[in-house]
PDB file of C-alpha atoms in Angstrom:
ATOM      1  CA  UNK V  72      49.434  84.967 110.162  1.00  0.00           C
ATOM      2  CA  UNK V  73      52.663  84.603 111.486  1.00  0.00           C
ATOM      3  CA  UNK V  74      54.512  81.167 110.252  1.00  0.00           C
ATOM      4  CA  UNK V  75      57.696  79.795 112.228  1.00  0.00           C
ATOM      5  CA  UNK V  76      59.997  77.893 110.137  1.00  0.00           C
ATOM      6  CA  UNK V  77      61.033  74.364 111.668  1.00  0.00           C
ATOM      7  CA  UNK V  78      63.204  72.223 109.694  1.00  0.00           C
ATOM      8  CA  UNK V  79      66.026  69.589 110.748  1.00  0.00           C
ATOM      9  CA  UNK V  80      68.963  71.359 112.047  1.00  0.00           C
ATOM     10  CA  UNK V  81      67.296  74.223 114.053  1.00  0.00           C
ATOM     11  CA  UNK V  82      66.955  73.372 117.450  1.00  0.00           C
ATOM     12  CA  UNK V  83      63.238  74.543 118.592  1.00  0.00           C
ATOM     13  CA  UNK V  84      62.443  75.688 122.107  1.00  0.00           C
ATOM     14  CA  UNK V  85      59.348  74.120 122.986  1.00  0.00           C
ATOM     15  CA  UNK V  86      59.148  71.476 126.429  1.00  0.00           C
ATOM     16  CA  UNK V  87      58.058  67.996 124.767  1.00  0.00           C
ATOM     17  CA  UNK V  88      56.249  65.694 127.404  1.00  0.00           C
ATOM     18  CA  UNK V  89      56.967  62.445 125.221  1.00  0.00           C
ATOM     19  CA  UNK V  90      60.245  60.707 126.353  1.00  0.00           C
ATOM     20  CA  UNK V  91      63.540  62.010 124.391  1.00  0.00           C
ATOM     21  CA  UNK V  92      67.085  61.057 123.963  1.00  0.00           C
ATOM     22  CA  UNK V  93      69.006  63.827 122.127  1.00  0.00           C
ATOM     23  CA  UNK V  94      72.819  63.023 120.580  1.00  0.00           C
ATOM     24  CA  UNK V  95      74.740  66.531 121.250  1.00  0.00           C
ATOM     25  CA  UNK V  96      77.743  67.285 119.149  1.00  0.00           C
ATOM     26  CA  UNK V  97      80.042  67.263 121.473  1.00  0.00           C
ATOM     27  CA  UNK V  98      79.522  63.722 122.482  1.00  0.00           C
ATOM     28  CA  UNK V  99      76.651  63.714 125.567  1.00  0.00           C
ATOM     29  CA  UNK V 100      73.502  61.611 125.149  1.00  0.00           C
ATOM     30  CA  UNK V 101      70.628  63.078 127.511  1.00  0.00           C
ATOM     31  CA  UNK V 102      67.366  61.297 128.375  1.00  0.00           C
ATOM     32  CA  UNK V 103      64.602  63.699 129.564  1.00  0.00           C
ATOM     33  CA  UNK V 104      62.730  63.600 132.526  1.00  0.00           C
ATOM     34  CA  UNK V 105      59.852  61.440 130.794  1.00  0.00           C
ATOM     35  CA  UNK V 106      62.939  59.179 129.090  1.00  0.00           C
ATOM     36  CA  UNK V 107      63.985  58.691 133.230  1.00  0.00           C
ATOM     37  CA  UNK V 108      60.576  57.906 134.687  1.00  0.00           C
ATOM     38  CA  UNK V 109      59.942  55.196 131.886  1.00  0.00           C
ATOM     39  CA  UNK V 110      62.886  53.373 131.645  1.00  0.00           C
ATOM     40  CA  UNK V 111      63.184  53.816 135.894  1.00  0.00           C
ATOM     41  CA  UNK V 112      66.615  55.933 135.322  1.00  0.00           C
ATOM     42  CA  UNK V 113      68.894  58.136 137.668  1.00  0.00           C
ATOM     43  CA  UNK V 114      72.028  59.521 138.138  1.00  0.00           C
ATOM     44  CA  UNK V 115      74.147  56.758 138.840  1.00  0.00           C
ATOM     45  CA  UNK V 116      72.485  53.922 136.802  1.00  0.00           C
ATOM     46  CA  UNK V 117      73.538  52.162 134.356  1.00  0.00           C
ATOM     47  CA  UNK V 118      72.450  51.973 130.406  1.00  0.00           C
ATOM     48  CA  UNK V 119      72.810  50.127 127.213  1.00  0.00           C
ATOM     49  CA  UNK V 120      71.882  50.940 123.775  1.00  0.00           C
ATOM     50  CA  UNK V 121      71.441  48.167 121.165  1.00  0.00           C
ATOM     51  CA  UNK V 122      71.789  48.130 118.004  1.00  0.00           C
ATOM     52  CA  UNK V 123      70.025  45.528 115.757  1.00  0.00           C
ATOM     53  CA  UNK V 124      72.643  43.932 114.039  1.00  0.00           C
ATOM     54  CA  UNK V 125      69.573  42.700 110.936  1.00  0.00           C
ATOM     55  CA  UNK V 126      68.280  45.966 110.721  1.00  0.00           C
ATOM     56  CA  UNK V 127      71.149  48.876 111.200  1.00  0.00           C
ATOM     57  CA  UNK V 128      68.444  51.626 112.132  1.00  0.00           C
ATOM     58  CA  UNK V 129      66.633  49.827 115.106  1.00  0.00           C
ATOM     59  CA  UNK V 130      68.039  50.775 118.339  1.00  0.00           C
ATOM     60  CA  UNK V 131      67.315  50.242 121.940  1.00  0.00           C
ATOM     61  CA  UNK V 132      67.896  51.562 125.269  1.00  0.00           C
ATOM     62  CA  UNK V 133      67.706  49.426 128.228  1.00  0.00           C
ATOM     63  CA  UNK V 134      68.562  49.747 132.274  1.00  0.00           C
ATOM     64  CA  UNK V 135      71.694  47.892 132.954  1.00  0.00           C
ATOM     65  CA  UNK V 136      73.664  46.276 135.593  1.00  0.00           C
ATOM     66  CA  UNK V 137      76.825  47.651 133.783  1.00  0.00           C
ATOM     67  CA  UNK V 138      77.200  50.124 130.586  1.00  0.00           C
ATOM     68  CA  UNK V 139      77.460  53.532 130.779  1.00  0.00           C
ATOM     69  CA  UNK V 140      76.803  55.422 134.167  1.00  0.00           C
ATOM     70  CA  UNK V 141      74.545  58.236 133.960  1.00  0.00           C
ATOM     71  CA  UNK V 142      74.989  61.626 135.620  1.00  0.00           C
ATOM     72  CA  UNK V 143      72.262  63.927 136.630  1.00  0.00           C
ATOM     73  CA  UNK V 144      71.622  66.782 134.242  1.00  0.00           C
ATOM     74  CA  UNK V 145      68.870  69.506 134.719  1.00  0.00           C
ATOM     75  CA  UNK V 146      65.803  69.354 135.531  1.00  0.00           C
ATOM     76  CA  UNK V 147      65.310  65.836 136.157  1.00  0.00           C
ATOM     77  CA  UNK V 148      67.313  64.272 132.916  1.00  0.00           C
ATOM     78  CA  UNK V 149      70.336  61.511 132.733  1.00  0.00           C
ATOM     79  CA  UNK V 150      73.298  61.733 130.694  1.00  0.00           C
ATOM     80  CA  UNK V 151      76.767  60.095 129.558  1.00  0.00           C
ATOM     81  CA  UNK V 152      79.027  60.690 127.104  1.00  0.00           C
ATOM     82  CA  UNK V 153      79.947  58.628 124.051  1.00  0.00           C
ATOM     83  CA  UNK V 154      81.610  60.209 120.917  1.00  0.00           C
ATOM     84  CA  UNK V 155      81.417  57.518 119.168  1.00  0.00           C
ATOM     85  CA  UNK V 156      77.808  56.417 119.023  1.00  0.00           C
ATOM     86  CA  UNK V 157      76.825  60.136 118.479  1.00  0.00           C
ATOM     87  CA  UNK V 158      79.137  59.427 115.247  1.00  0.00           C
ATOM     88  CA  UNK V 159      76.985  56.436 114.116  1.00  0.00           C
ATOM     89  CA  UNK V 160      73.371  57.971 114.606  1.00  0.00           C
ATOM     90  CA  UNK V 161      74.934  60.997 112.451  1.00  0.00           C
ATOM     91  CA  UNK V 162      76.198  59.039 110.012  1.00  0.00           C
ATOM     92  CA  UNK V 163      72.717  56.526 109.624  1.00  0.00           C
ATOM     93  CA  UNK V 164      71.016  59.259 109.503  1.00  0.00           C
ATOM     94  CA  UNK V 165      72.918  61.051 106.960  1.00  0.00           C
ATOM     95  CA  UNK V 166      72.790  63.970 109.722  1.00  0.00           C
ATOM     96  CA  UNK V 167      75.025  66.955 108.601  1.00  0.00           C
ATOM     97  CA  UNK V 168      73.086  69.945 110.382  1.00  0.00           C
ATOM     98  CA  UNK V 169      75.277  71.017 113.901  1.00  0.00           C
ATOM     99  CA  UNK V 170      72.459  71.069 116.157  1.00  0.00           C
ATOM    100  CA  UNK V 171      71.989  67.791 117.948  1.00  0.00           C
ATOM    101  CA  UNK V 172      69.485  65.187 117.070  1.00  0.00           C
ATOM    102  CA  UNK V 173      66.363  64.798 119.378  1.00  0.00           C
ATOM    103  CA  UNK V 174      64.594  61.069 118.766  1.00  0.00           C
ATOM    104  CA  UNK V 175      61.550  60.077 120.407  1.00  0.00           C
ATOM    105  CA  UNK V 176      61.390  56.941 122.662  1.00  0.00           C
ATOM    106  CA  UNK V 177      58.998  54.000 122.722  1.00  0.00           C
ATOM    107  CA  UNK V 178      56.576  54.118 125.422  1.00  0.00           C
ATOM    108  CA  UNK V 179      56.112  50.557 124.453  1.00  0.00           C
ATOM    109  CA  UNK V 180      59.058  48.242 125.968  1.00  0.00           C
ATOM    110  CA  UNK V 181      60.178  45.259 123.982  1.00  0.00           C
ATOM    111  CA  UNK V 182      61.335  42.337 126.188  1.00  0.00           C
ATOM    112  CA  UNK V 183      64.987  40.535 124.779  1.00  0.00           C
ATOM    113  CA  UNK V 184      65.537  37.159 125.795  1.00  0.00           C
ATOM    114  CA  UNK V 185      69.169  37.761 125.951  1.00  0.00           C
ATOM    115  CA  UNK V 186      68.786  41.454 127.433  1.00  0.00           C
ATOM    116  CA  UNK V 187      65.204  42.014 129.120  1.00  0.00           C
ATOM    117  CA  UNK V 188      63.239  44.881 128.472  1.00  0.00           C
ATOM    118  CA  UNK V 189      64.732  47.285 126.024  1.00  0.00           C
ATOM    119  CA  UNK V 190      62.768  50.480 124.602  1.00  0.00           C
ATOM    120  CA  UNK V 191      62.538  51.674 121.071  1.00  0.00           C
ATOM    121  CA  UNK V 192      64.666  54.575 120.164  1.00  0.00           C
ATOM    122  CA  UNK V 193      62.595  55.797 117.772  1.00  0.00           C
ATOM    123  CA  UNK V 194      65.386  57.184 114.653  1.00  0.00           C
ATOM    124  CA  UNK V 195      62.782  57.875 112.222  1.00  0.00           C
ATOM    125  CA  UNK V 196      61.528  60.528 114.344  1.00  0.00           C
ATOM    126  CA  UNK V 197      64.789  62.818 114.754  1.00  0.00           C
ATOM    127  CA  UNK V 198      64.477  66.493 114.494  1.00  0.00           C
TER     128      UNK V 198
END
């Protein structure tokens, strides 16, 4: 038996097929290709994240009108930059490893009254 050690902080190799947003050191925020065909993302849209002001570790992503303008990354993923909000996650998460933090998003949309449909970012499952 060969065993492969996986704990927070290592960043593993494997492809996932469930939608991801991962929170990069250096500031970028990338959605995978899954992220992009559930949400309906490109390069050139627009997103928001939310964060729920009751309950400091529920946040949402939503398609936007204005917020921050994605770029196309490779293969198929969207990205933008933002420092700051790659601060907080660390921070609520109590995240001190350098690799960057991969969550899992909802497939399950939740729909605001004051901001339409929004999708889970799913925190609790960052690796």
């Amino acid at each position: 038996m060969v065993l492969k050690k996986v704990i927070p902080g290592e960043r593993t190799t494997s492809k996932s097929n469930n939608p991801i947003i991962r929170f990069d050191q250096r500031g970028l925020i990338t959605l995978n290709r899954e992220s992009c065909l559930l949400i309906g993302l490109q390069g050139g849209d627009c997103v928001v994240v939310y964060q729920d002001d009751e309950h400091p570790t529920d946040w949402f992503i939503g398609k936007a009108t204005e917020g921050f303008r994605l770029r196309a990354i490779r293969p198929s993923g969207c990205g933008f930059n933002c420092k700051g909000m790659v601060t907080m996650v660390k921070e609520l998460l109590s995240w001190d490893h350098t690799a960057s933090i991969a969550c899992r998003i909802s497939n399950n949309a939740i729909t605001n009254p004051d901001h339409g449909e929004v999708y889970p970012i799913l925190l609790s499952s960052a690796l």
